[in-house]
XYZ file of C-alpha atoms in Angstrom:
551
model
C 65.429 35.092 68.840
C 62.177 37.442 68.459
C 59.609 37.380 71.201
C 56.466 35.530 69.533
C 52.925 35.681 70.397
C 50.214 33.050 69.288
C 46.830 34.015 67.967
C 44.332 31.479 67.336
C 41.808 32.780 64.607
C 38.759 31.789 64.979
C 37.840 30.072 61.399
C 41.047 29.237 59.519
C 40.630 28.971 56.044
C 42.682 26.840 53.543
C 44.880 28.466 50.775
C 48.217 27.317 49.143
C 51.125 28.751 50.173
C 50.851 30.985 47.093
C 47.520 32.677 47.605
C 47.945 33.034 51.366
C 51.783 34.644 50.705
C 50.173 37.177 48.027
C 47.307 37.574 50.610
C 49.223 38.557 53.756
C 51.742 41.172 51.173
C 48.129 42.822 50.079
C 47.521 42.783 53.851
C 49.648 44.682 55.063
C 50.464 47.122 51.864
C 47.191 48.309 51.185
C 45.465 51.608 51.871
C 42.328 51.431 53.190
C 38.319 51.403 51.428
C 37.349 48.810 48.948
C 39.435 50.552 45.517
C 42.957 49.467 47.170
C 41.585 45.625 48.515
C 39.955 44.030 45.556
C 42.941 43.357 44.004
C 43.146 40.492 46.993
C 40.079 38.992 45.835
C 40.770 38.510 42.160
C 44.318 37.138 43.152
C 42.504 34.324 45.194
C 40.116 34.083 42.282
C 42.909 33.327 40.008
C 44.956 31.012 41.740
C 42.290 28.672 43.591
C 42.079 27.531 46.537
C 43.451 24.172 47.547
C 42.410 21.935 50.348
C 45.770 21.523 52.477
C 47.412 23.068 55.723
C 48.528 26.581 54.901
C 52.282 27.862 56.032
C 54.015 31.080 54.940
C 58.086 31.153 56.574
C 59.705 33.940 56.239
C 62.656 33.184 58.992
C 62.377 35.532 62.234
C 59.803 37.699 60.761
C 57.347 35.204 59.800
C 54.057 34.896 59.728
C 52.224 31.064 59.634
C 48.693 30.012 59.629
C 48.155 26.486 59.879
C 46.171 25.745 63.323
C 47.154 29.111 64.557
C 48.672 31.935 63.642
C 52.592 33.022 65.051
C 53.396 36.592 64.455
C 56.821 38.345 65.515
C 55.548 40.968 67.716
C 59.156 42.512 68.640
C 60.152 43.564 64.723
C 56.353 43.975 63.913
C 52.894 45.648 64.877
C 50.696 43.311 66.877
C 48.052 45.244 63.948
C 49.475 42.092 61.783
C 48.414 39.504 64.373
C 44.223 41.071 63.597
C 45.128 41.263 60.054
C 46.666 37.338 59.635
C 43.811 36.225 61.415
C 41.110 38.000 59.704
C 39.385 35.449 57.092
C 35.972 37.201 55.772
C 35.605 40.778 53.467
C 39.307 42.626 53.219
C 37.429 45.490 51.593
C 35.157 48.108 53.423
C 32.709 50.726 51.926
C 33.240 54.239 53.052
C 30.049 54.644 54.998
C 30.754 50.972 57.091
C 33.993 53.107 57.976
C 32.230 55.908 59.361
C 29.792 54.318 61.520
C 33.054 52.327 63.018
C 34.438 55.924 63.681
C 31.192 57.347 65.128
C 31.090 53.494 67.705
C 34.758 54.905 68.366
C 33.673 57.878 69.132
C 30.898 56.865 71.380
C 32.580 54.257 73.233
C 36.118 56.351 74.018
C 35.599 59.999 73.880
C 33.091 59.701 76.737
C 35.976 58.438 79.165
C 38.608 60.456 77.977
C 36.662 63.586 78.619
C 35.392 63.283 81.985
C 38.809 61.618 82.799
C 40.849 64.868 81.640
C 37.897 67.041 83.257
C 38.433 65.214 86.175
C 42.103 65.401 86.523
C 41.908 69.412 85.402
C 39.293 70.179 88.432
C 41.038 68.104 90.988
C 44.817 70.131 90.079
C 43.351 73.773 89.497
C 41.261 73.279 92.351
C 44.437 75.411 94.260
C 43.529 78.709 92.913
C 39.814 78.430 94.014
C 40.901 76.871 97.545
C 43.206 80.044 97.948
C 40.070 82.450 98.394
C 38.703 80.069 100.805
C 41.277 79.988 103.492
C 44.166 77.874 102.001
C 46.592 80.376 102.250
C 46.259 81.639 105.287
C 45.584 78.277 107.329
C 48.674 76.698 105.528
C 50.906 79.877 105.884
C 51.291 80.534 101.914
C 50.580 84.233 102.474
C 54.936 84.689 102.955
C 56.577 85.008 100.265
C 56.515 83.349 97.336
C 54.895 79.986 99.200
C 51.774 80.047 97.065
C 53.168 80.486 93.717
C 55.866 77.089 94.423
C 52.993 75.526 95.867
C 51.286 75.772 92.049
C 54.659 75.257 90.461
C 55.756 72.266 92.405
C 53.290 70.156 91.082
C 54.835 69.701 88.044
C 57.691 69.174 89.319
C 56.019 65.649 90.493
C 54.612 65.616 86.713
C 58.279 65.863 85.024
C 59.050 62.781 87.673
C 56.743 60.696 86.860
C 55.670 61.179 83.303
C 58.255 58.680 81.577
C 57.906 55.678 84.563
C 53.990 56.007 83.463
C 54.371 55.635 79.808
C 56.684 53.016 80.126
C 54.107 51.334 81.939
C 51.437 51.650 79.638
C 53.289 50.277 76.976
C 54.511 47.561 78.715
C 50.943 46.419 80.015
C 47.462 47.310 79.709
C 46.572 50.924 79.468
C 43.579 50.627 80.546
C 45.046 48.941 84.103
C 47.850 51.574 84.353
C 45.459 54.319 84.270
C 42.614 52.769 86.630
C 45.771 52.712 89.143
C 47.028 55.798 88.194
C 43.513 57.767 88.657
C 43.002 55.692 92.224
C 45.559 56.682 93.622
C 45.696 59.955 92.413
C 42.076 60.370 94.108
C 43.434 58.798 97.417
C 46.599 61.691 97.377
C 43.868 64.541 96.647
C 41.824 63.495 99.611
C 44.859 63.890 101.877
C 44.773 67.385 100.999
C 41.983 68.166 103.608
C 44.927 66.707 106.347
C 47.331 69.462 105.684
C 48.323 71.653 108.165
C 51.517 74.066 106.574
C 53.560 74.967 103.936
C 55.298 71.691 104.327
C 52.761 69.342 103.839
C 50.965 71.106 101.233
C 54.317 71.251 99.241
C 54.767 67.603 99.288
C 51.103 66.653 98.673
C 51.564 68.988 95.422
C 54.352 67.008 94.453
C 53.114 63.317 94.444
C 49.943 64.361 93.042
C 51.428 65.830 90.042
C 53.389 62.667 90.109
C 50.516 60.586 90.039
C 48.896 62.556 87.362
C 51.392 62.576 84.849
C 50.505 59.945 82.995
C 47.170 60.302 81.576
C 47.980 63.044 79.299
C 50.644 60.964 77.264
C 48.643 57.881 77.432
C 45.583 59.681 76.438
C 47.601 61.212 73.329
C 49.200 57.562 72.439
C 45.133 56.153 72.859
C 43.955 58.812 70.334
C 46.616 57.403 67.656
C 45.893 54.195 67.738
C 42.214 54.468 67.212
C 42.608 57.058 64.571
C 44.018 58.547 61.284
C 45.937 61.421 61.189
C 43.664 63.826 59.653
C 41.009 62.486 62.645
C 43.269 62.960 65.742
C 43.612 66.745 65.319
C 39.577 67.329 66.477
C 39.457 64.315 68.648
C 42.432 65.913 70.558
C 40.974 68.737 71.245
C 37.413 66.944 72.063
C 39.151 65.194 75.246
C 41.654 68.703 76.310
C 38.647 71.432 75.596
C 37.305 69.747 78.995
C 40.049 71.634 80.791
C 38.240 74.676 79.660
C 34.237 73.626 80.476
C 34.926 72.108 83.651
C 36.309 75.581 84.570
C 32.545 77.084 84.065
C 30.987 74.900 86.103
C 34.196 74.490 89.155
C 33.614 78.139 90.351
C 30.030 77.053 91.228
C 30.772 73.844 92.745
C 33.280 75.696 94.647
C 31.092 78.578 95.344
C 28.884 76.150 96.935
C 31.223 73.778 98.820
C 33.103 76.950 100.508
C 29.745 77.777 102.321
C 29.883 74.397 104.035
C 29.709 75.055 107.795
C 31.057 72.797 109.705
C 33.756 71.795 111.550
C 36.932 71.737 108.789
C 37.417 75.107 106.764
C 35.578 75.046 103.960
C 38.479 74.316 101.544
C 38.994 70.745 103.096
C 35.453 69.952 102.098
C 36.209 70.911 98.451
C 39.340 68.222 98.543
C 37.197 65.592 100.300
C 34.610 65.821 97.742
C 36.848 65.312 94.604
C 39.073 63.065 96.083
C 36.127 61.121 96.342
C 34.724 60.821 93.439
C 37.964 60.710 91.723
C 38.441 57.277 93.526
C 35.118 56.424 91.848
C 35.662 57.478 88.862
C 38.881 55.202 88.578
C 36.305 52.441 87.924
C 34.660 53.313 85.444
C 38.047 53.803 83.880
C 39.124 50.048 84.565
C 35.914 48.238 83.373
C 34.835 50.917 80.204
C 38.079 52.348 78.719
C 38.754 50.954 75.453
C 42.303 50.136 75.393
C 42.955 49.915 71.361
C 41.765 48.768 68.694
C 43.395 45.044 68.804
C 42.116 44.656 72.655
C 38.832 46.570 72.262
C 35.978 44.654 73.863
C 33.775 46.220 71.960
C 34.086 45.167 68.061
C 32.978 42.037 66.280
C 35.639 40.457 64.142
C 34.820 42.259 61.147
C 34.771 45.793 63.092
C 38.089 45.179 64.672
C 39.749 44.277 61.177
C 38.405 47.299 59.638
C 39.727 49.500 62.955
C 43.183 48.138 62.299
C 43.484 48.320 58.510
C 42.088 51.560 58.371
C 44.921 53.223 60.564
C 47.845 51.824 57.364
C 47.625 55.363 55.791
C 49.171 56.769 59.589
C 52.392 54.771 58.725
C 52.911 54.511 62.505
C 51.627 51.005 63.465
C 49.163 50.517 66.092
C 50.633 48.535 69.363
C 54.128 47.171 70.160
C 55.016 46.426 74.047
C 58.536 46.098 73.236
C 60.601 48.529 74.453
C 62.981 49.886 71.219
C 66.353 51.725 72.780
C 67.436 52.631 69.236
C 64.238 54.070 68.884
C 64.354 56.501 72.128
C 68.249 57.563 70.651
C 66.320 58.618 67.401
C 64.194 60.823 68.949
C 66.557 62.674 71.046
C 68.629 63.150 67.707
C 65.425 64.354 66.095
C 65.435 68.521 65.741
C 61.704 68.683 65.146
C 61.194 67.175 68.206
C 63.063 69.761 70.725
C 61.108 72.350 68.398
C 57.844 70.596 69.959
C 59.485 70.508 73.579
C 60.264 74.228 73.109
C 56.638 75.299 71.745
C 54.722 72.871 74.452
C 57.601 74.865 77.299
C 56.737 78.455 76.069
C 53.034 77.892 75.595
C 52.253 77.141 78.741
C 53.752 79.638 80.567
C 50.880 81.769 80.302
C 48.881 78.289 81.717
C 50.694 79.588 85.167
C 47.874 83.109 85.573
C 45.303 81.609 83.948
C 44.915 77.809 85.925
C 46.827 79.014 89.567
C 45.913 83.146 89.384
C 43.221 84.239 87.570
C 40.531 84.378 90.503
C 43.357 86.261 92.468
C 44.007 88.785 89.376
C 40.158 89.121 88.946
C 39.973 89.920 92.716
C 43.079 92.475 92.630
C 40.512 94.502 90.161
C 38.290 94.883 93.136
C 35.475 91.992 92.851
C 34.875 89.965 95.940
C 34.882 86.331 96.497
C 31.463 85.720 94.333
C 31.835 87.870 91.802
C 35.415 86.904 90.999
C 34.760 83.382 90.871
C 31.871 84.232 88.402
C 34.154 86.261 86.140
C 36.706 83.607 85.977
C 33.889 81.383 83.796
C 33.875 83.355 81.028
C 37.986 82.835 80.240
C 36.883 79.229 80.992
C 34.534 79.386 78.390
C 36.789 80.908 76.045
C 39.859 78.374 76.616
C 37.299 75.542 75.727
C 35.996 77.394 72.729
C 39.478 78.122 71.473
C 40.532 74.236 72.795
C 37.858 72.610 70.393
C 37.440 75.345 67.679
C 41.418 75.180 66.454
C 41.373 71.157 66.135
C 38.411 71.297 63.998
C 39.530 73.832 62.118
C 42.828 71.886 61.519
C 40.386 68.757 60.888
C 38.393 70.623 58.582
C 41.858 72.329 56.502
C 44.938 69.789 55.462
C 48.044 71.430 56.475
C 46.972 74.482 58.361
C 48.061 73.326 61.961
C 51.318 75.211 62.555
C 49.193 78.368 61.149
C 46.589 78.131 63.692
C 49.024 77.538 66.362
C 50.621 80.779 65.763
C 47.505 82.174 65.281
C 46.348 81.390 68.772
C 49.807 82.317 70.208
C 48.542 85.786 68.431
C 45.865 85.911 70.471
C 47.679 85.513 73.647
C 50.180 87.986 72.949
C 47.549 90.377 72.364
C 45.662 89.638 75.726
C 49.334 89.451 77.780
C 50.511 93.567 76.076
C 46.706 94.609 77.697
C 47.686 93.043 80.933
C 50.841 94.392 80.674
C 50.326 98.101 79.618
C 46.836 99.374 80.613
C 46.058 100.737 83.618
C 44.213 99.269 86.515
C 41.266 101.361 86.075
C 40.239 100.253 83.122
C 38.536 97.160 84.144
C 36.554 96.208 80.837
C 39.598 95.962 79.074
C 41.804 94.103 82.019
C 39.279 91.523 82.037
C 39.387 90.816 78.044
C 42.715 90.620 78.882
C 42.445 87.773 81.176
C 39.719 86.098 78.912
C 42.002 86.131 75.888
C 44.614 84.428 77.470
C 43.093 81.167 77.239
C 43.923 81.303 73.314
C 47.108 79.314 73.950
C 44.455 76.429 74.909
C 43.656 76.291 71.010
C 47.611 76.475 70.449
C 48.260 73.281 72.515
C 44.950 71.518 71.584
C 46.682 71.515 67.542
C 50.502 70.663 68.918
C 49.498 67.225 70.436
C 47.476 66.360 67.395
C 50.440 67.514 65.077
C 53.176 65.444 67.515
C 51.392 62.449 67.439
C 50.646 62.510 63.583
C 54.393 63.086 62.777
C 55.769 60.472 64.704
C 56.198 57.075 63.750
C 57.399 53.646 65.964
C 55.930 53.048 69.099
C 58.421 53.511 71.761
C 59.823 56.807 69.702
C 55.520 58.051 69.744
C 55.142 56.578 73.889
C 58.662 59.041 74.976
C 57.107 61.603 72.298
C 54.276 62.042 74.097
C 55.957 62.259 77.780
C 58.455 64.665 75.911
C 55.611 66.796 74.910
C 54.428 66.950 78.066
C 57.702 67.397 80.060
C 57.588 70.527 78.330
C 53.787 71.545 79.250
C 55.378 70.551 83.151
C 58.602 72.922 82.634
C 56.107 75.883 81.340
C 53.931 75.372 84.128
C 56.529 75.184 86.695
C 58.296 78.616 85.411
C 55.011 80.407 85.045
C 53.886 80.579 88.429
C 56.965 81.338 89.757
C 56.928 84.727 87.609
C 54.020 86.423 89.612
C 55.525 87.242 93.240
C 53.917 89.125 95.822
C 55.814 91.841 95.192
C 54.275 92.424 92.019
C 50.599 92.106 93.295
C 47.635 92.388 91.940
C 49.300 93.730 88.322
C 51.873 91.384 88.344
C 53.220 93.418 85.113
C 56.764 92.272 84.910
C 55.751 88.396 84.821
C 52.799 89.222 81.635
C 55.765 91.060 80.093
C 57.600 87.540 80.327
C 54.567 85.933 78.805
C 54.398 88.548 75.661
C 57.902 87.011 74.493
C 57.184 83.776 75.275
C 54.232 83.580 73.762
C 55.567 85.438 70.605
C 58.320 82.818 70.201
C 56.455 79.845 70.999
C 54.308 80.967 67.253
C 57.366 81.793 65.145
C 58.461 78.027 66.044
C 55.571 76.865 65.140
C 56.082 78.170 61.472
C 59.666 76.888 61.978
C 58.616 73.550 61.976
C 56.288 73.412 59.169
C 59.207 74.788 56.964
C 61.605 71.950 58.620
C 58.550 69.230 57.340
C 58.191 70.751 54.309
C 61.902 70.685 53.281
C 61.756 67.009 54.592
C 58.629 66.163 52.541
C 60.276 67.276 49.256
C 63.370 66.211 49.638
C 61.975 62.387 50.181
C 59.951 63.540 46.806
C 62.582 64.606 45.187
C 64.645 60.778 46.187
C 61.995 58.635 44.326
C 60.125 57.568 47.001
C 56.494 58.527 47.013
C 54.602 58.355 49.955
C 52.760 54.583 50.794
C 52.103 52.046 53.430
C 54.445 49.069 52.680
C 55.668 49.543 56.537
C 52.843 50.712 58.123
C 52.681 47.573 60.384
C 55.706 44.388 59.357
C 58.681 46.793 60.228
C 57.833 49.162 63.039
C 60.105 51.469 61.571
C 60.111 55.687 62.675
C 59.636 58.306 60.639
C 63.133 58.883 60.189
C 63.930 55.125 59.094
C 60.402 55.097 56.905
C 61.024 57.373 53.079
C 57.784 56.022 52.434
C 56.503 58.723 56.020
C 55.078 62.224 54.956
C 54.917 64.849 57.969
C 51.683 66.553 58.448
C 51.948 70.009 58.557
């Protein structure tokens, strides 16, 4: 028997069974602004209404309004239980849409940003701790200590990514992240109680544990309160703060290493953040809309526009079930491991430019200061690049798996200088490390193109871990390819990085030409692209002809 959940609207109005059948199937079919919804007007025109208890029953998928509305939440979108119980206006004009999307904006972006900043700061903070005493008072200087110190935090990430999602789609996301970020906060401040290589390693590890979830949940949060042509530049809005918080972290640093007292300075710098990490966590829990359904801060009319909007995505909105056939069709799905591959081999490079960068500016000859001021600029240009490509692909339909292998262009071209030139040519050494931060713009496009090409929920929650499993694996591998040895060039590991980073873009073209054969051929079948399961079925893109893959 289907799980059920009752809604009780707020006004119910009285139809026959007719008008409020024809009703619900121009519901959940149509396509958005007022052109595609008057057609539900004139039909209640025509038939009348009638004073007498409404009831629509459909068997197991049914949908009944008579003191309250019953909608079958497993097999459908909890988007039908907003849409059933919606009784005023079913048509919107354009600009009543785009003030809803600039409240979105307002009320979400805000959180997500300082939440990502937040979590980038506290993880890179390594790399800035190292020229501050880490190393040597935790006895990282041996070997390759330091570089498995970076990489071992994603080891914790790849552990706990797919426990996290499957928590935030089994109960509020807003909840599972306020816990997630708390204790995340409490782990960073034990930093500052290390004393070796030991305790450091396994700090690392539950942190990156802890921290795994936000980026998937963040991704699934962006699809439910957008369309797809919208996600692509509010993706990068959120993960361009990786890149700005990096400006301002070298000063903050800067200023926290000076700190005399009785800890080294670097324990200061993880009792600070920790801190207000454990703040911050708050803000998450009382301000962080959730979605669109559970959003505290729409009217009635708002929150039925938010839903009915989000039809053309074909990907529903919210389902807490947990779909097994669902999770099987993703891991049959090719164009997925082509996104696990890209995500792997982009962020490879991530490995010098988040863990090493300070220590490869400093290998040019630049002491402490001045190498934590030259790391800003590649900041800078990671952001740039992070929020510049999304709006780009905002801006031009079907140009995201170009400007992903555009970026990956970049990074090639900044990993050969790196690579080739000699150490005394500084200028060029630092571009170098400045363009490297391209593959920022790379990965800022590939979550907005993963999360518009998948369809069902639990097939879009294990996407988005998936995607991110493979931003973990790159991350892991990359600081493991600059030893000690190799110091301060490090040439063999940014000869590593050229290939990667070369293959990671010819994928990226791979996959449009996958979705474009898949496009055509559903052309070719009949079956042009529409909405009729956008919410009733919560079918994947596979199972939906009606789906059409962004590209």
């Amino acid at each position: 028997m289907a799980d059920k959940d009752t809604v009780h609207p707020e006004e119910p109005r009285v139809e026959n069974d007719t008008i409020l059948a024809d009703r619900m199937q121009h519901e959940l079919h149509a396509d958005g602004p007022r052109d595609t919804t008057d057609t539900v007007v004139a039909d209640e025109k025509q038939h009348g209404i009638h004073a007498e208890k409404p009831k629509v029953d459909t068997d197991t998928n049914s949908i009944e309004l008579h003191k309250s509305v019953t909608v079958d939440t497993l097999h459908n979108d909890e988007a039908v239980k907003v849409l059933a119980n919606y009784d005023g206006d079913q048509s919107w004009e354009e600009e009543e849409e785009k003030r809803l999307r600039r409240k979105i904006d307002r009320k979400l972006l805000p959180i997500l940003c300082l939440t990502y900043a937040v979590q980038y700061y506290d993880k890179s903070m390594l790399s800035q701790a190292a020229i501050f005493g880490l190393r040597k008072d935790l006895h990282l200087e041996t070997g390759n200590r330091y570089s498995f110190t970076a990489a071992i935090f994603y080891l914790g990430f790849v552990a706990g990514a797919y426990p996290a999602i499957v928590m935030a789609q089994r109960f509020p996301i807003e909840r599972v992240a306020f816990i997630i970020v708390f204790l995340w906060g409490i782990c960073l401040t034990c930093t500052a109680a290390c004393n070796n290589w030991q305790s450091i390693y396994a700090q690392r590890f539950f942190l990156g544990f802890l921290e795994s979830g936000i980026s998937p949940m963040f991704i699934l949060v962006v699809g439910q309160f957008y369309k797809k042509n919208e996600q692509a530049l509010r993706m990068g809005v959120w993960y361009c703060s990786t890149g700005y918080i990096s400006v301002l972290s070298p000063l903050i640093d800067y200023g926290l290493g000076h700190i005399k007292g009785a800890l080294s300075p670097w324990r200061y710098m993880y009792l600070l953040a920790g801190s207000v990490t454990i703040l911050w966590s708050a803000v998450i829990l009382f301000y962080l809309p959730p979605d669109p359904i559970r959003a505290r801060c729409f009217d009635g009319r708002e929150r039925y526009i938010a839903v009915a909007r989000l039809r053309v995505n074909n990907a529903g909105v919210r389902n807490t079930h947990f779909k097994k056939e669902q999770l099987f069709d993703l891991l049959r799905d090719a164009k997925f491991w082509i996104v696990f591959s890209m995500s792997f081999l982009i962020m490879i490079v991530n490995g010098p430019v988040s863990n090493f960068a300070p220590i490869i500016i400093g290998g040019l000859g630049f002491n402490t200061f001045t190498s934590l001021l030259l790391v800003m600029p590649a900041a800078f240009v990671g952001g740039t690049f992070q929020i510049v490509a999304p709006y780009i692909a905002y801006k031009v339909p079907n140009s995201r798996a170009y400007l992903i292998a555009v970026c990956q262009t970049g990074t090639v071209i900044a990993a050969l200088l790196l690579w080739l030139l000699p150490r005394y040519h500084t200028a060029g050494l630092l571009y170098g490390v400045y363009s490297l931060s391209c593959f920022g713009g790379s990965y800022a496009v590939l979550m907005g193109l993963q999360i518009a090409n998948i369809a069902g929920y639990t097939k879009r929650s294990f996407g988005s871990s998936g995607l991110f499993v493979g931003y973990c694996f790159g991350n892991f591998v990359g600081p493991l390819l600059f030893k000690s040895k190799d110091a301060p060039s490090y040439t063999p590991a940014f000869a590593v990085v050229v290939v990667t980073s070369a293959v990671a873009g010819v994928l990226a073209l791979v996959y449009r030409l996958i979705c474009v054969r898949e496009n055509n051929k559903r052309d070719k079948a009949g079956t042009m692209e529409g909405y009729d399961h956008a919410y009733d079925d919560d079918l994947t893109d596979t199972e939906n002809p009606q789906f059409r893959y962004t590209l």
